[in-house]
Amino acid sequence: MWKEIPVPFYLSVYFFDIVNPSEILQGQKPQVRERGPYVYREFRHKSNITFNDNDTVSFLEYRSYQFQPHKSRGLESDYIVMPNILVLAAALMMENRPVSLKLIMTLAFSTLGERAFMNRTVSEIMWGYEDPLLHLINKYFPSTFPFKGKFGLFAELNNSNSGLFTVFTGVQNFSRIHLVDKWNGVSKVNFWHSDQCNMINGTSGQMWAPFMTPESSLEFYSPDACRSMKLVYKEEGVFEGIPTFRFVAPNTLFANGTVYPPNEGFCPCMESGIQNVSTCRFNAPLFLSHPHFYNADPVLAEAVSGLHPNPEEHSLFLDIHPVTGIPMNCSVKLQLNLYMKSVKGIGQTGKIEPVVLPLLWFGESGAMEGETLQTFYTQLVLMPKVLHYAQYVFLALGCILLLIPVIYQIRNQEKCYLFWSSSKKGSKDKEAIQAYSESLMTSAPKGTVLQEARL
């Protein structure tokens, strides 16, 4: 089960279709329309599994995705209007460069037919599309982007692994089960500006130490977010008859350094509620947040028309069986955003006002079901309940079995007493009868008899 996770995982993607791209170039407020979900079945399997001598195991986990039309609201052939990330990111990188370079870039964009906004299919945005600008960059600046062929937001994830994890098995100390020892051979990353933010904490996000309490927290390292995350206990619950603890994201998860000083290492920061991930995403001005800027500074959602944050739809959670530390039901939701603005000297950016524009949000969800759920329920819920009540049954039965000889002994003593009493009384009566009989049998004096006869 650990190697080939039997729980079905789904990736649900919602795109923010831009309604007014021309008006945005004129400096107006962006207006978006949520499209989706576009749902993909996610398959995971571990390979290159190596057990080490220090109570750790190393592995690569591969992921692949298959589109699920019956679960989706739309097709992969649907067209979505989105910002051209390559153009707007490159323009922002050139903001402080000489004007001559900006003019050369403007000319290159025009020659290649690049614009600030593009109209692409869902499949192209997800898994990649041919772009002449990308070919040009890879030709003259080969180490700038990790994309060598097509550019897509999820192109790196499909049929690929999330890095080499080395985690503790928990054989020697079960409280350390699945804690990450190293990721890609290192015990901390170098994306951020403080040792605390660079630390690799917690597990790889698939299981935690058993015997949890409400004081426990869930920590895990996410290669996609390039950082460790910590979830906090919210409430007890029940999933398909199995008791669970629900863990959620704290308000400080994406808070900026001003609101939450420990997050200062993730800066440079903007408004609270979004995290700058440019340092681990080829320096593109990309930001992570909760969907629709939930739990973020209200200024962010107010700057874009069409956003409606609410906790029921946009908060993330993990339901964990506290005795084993195994997830029963989970839904991790994140949003990818692009910071864009007009760059003087690059005509393609027009008069775009500075804004953090949401590109898409996605939810990774999985719930234990079927035979796996039934086995889990039987062995870890039903059997303990049966044994719990059985102990009282056996205790009562044991008491009864102990009482039987006691009662038997008491009754025997009572019979013995009655027999002894009756025996004693019988002997006295016997003596009296015998004495009386003897008195009758004894001869009376002769004078007495004659006297009686005369009378």
PDB file of C-alpha atoms in Angstrom, residues 284-393:
ATOM      1  CA  ALA A 284       9.340  34.579 -12.644  1.00  0.00           C
ATOM      2  CA  PRO A 285       7.080  36.857 -10.521  1.00  0.00           C
ATOM      3  CA  LEU A 286       4.863  33.989  -9.360  1.00  0.00           C
ATOM      4  CA  PHE A 287       3.018  33.857  -6.028  1.00  0.00           C
ATOM      5  CA  LEU A 288       1.219  31.116  -4.095  1.00  0.00           C
ATOM      6  CA  SER A 289      -1.947  31.711  -2.097  1.00  0.00           C
ATOM      7  CA  HIS A 290      -5.212  30.138  -1.069  1.00  0.00           C
ATOM      8  CA  PRO A 291      -7.893  30.123  -3.826  1.00  0.00           C
ATOM      9  CA  HIS A 292      -9.582  33.458  -4.502  1.00  0.00           C
ATOM     10  CA  PHE A 293      -7.099  35.044  -2.036  1.00  0.00           C
ATOM     11  CA  TYR A 294      -8.915  33.434   0.873  1.00  0.00           C
ATOM     12  CA  ASN A 295      -7.264  34.357   4.199  1.00  0.00           C
ATOM     13  CA  ALA A 296      -5.280  37.121   2.471  1.00  0.00           C
ATOM     14  CA  ASP A 297      -5.315  40.899   2.602  1.00  0.00           C
ATOM     15  CA  PRO A 298      -8.739  41.967   1.182  1.00  0.00           C
ATOM     16  CA  VAL A 299      -6.940  44.427  -1.114  1.00  0.00           C
ATOM     17  CA  LEU A 300      -5.834  41.514  -3.312  1.00  0.00           C
ATOM     18  CA  ALA A 301      -9.354  40.215  -4.020  1.00  0.00           C
ATOM     19  CA  GLU A 302     -10.715  43.746  -4.438  1.00  0.00           C
ATOM     20  CA  ALA A 303      -8.161  44.489  -7.169  1.00  0.00           C
ATOM     21  CA  VAL A 304      -9.666  41.820  -9.457  1.00  0.00           C
ATOM     22  CA  SER A 305     -13.358  41.527 -10.345  1.00  0.00           C
ATOM     23  CA  GLY A 306     -14.888  38.066 -10.151  1.00  0.00           C
ATOM     24  CA  LEU A 307     -13.252  36.730  -6.983  1.00  0.00           C
ATOM     25  CA  HIS A 308     -15.371  35.430  -4.104  1.00  0.00           C
ATOM     26  CA  PRO A 309     -13.301  33.855  -1.322  1.00  0.00           C
ATOM     27  CA  ASN A 310     -15.070  31.638   1.203  1.00  0.00           C
ATOM     28  CA  PRO A 311     -13.803  29.008   3.667  1.00  0.00           C
ATOM     29  CA  GLU A 312     -16.147  26.193   2.581  1.00  0.00           C
ATOM     30  CA  GLU A 313     -14.818  26.076  -0.978  1.00  0.00           C
ATOM     31  CA  HIS A 314     -11.302  27.463  -0.676  1.00  0.00           C
ATOM     32  CA  SER A 315      -9.753  26.214   2.574  1.00  0.00           C
ATOM     33  CA  LEU A 316      -7.541  23.147   2.706  1.00  0.00           C
ATOM     34  CA  PHE A 317      -7.777  20.300   5.219  1.00  0.00           C
ATOM     35  CA  LEU A 318      -6.462  16.853   6.078  1.00  0.00           C
ATOM     36  CA  ASP A 319      -8.507  14.316   8.061  1.00  0.00           C
ATOM     37  CA  ILE A 320      -6.132  11.977   9.900  1.00  0.00           C
ATOM     38  CA  HIS A 321      -6.842   8.791  11.843  1.00  0.00           C
ATOM     39  CA  PRO A 322      -5.165   9.793  15.115  1.00  0.00           C
ATOM     40  CA  VAL A 323      -4.191   6.289  16.256  1.00  0.00           C
ATOM     41  CA  THR A 324      -2.232   5.405  13.087  1.00  0.00           C
ATOM     42  CA  GLY A 325      -1.380   8.826  11.618  1.00  0.00           C
ATOM     43  CA  ILE A 326      -2.778   7.775   8.230  1.00  0.00           C
ATOM     44  CA  PRO A 327      -4.852  10.268   6.143  1.00  0.00           C
ATOM     45  CA  MET A 328      -8.453   9.245   5.554  1.00  0.00           C
ATOM     46  CA  ASN A 329      -9.612  12.248   3.534  1.00  0.00           C
ATOM     47  CA  CYS A 330      -7.669  15.228   2.255  1.00  0.00           C
ATOM     48  CA  SER A 331      -8.123  18.280   0.068  1.00  0.00           C
ATOM     49  CA  VAL A 332      -5.118  20.538  -0.517  1.00  0.00           C
ATOM     50  CA  LYS A 333      -6.001  23.707  -2.431  1.00  0.00           C
ATOM     51  CA  LEU A 334      -3.558  26.307  -3.741  1.00  0.00           C
ATOM     52  CA  GLN A 335      -3.667  29.165  -6.212  1.00  0.00           C
ATOM     53  CA  LEU A 336      -0.977  30.290  -8.649  1.00  0.00           C
ATOM     54  CA  ASN A 337      -0.759  34.034  -9.293  1.00  0.00           C
ATOM     55  CA  LEU A 338       1.288  36.304 -11.551  1.00  0.00           C
ATOM     56  CA  TYR A 339       2.422  39.775 -10.594  1.00  0.00           C
ATOM     57  CA  MET A 340       2.292  41.987 -13.678  1.00  0.00           C
ATOM     58  CA  LYS A 341       2.533  45.651 -14.496  1.00  0.00           C
ATOM     59  CA  SER A 342       3.473  48.040 -17.266  1.00  0.00           C
ATOM     60  CA  VAL A 343       7.224  48.195 -17.942  1.00  0.00           C
ATOM     61  CA  LYS A 344       8.369  51.409 -19.509  1.00  0.00           C
ATOM     62  CA  GLY A 345      10.121  50.760 -22.802  1.00  0.00           C
ATOM     63  CA  ILE A 346       8.360  47.454 -23.533  1.00  0.00           C
ATOM     64  CA  GLY A 347       5.295  48.219 -25.619  1.00  0.00           C
ATOM     65  CA  GLN A 348       3.588  44.849 -25.133  1.00  0.00           C
ATOM     66  CA  THR A 349       2.875  45.678 -21.475  1.00  0.00           C
ATOM     67  CA  GLY A 350       0.791  48.755 -22.425  1.00  0.00           C
ATOM     68  CA  LYS A 351      -0.586  50.599 -19.381  1.00  0.00           C
ATOM     69  CA  ILE A 352      -1.181  47.599 -17.144  1.00  0.00           C
ATOM     70  CA  GLU A 353      -1.668  48.691 -13.557  1.00  0.00           C
ATOM     71  CA  PRO A 354       0.354  46.723 -10.956  1.00  0.00           C
ATOM     72  CA  VAL A 355      -1.754  43.751  -9.906  1.00  0.00           C
ATOM     73  CA  VAL A 356      -1.394  40.201  -8.607  1.00  0.00           C
ATOM     74  CA  LEU A 357      -3.542  38.353 -11.129  1.00  0.00           C
ATOM     75  CA  PRO A 358      -4.757  34.810 -10.365  1.00  0.00           C
ATOM     76  CA  LEU A 359      -3.971  32.335 -13.130  1.00  0.00           C
ATOM     77  CA  LEU A 360      -5.598  29.179 -11.757  1.00  0.00           C
ATOM     78  CA  TRP A 361      -6.251  27.306  -8.572  1.00  0.00           C
ATOM     79  CA  PHE A 362      -6.114  23.583  -8.060  1.00  0.00           C
ATOM     80  CA  GLY A 363      -7.175  21.059  -5.462  1.00  0.00           C
ATOM     81  CA  GLU A 364      -5.514  17.713  -4.864  1.00  0.00           C
ATOM     82  CA  SER A 365      -7.996  15.432  -3.136  1.00  0.00           C
ATOM     83  CA  GLY A 366      -8.092  11.828  -2.072  1.00  0.00           C
ATOM     84  CA  ALA A 367     -10.277   9.714   0.192  1.00  0.00           C
ATOM     85  CA  MET A 368      -9.892   6.133   1.327  1.00  0.00           C
ATOM     86  CA  GLU A 369     -12.626   3.958  -0.147  1.00  0.00           C
ATOM     87  CA  GLY A 370     -13.629   0.476  -1.235  1.00  0.00           C
ATOM     88  CA  GLU A 371     -11.859  -2.638   0.027  1.00  0.00           C
ATOM     89  CA  THR A 372      -9.027  -0.614   1.529  1.00  0.00           C
ATOM     90  CA  LEU A 373     -11.467   1.413   3.626  1.00  0.00           C
ATOM     91  CA  GLN A 374     -13.340  -1.735   4.702  1.00  0.00           C
ATOM     92  CA  THR A 375     -10.116  -3.462   5.739  1.00  0.00           C
ATOM     93  CA  PHE A 376      -9.001  -0.391   7.629  1.00  0.00           C
ATOM     94  CA  TYR A 377     -12.371  -0.066   9.376  1.00  0.00           C
ATOM     95  CA  THR A 378     -12.502  -3.758  10.310  1.00  0.00           C
ATOM     96  CA  GLN A 379      -8.972  -4.022  11.674  1.00  0.00           C
ATOM     97  CA  LEU A 380      -8.538  -0.631  13.294  1.00  0.00           C
ATOM     98  CA  VAL A 381     -12.064   0.385  14.318  1.00  0.00           C
ATOM     99  CA  LEU A 382     -14.422  -2.587  14.483  1.00  0.00           C
ATOM    100  CA  MET A 383     -12.025  -5.100  16.078  1.00  0.00           C
ATOM    101  CA  PRO A 384     -10.828  -2.665  18.767  1.00  0.00           C
ATOM    102  CA  LYS A 385     -14.483  -1.907  19.574  1.00  0.00           C
ATOM    103  CA  VAL A 386     -15.300  -5.613  19.790  1.00  0.00           C
ATOM    104  CA  LEU A 387     -12.277  -6.204  22.006  1.00  0.00           C
ATOM    105  CA  HIS A 388     -13.164  -3.176  24.099  1.00  0.00           C
ATOM    106  CA  TYR A 389     -16.617  -4.534  24.895  1.00  0.00           C
ATOM    107  CA  ALA A 390     -15.377  -8.119  25.030  1.00  0.00           C
ATOM    108  CA  GLN A 391     -13.145  -7.276  27.968  1.00  0.00           C
ATOM    109  CA  TYR A 392     -16.209  -6.338  30.009  1.00  0.00           C
ATOM    110  CA  VAL A 393     -18.024  -9.485  28.899  1.00  0.00           C
TER     111      VAL A 393
END
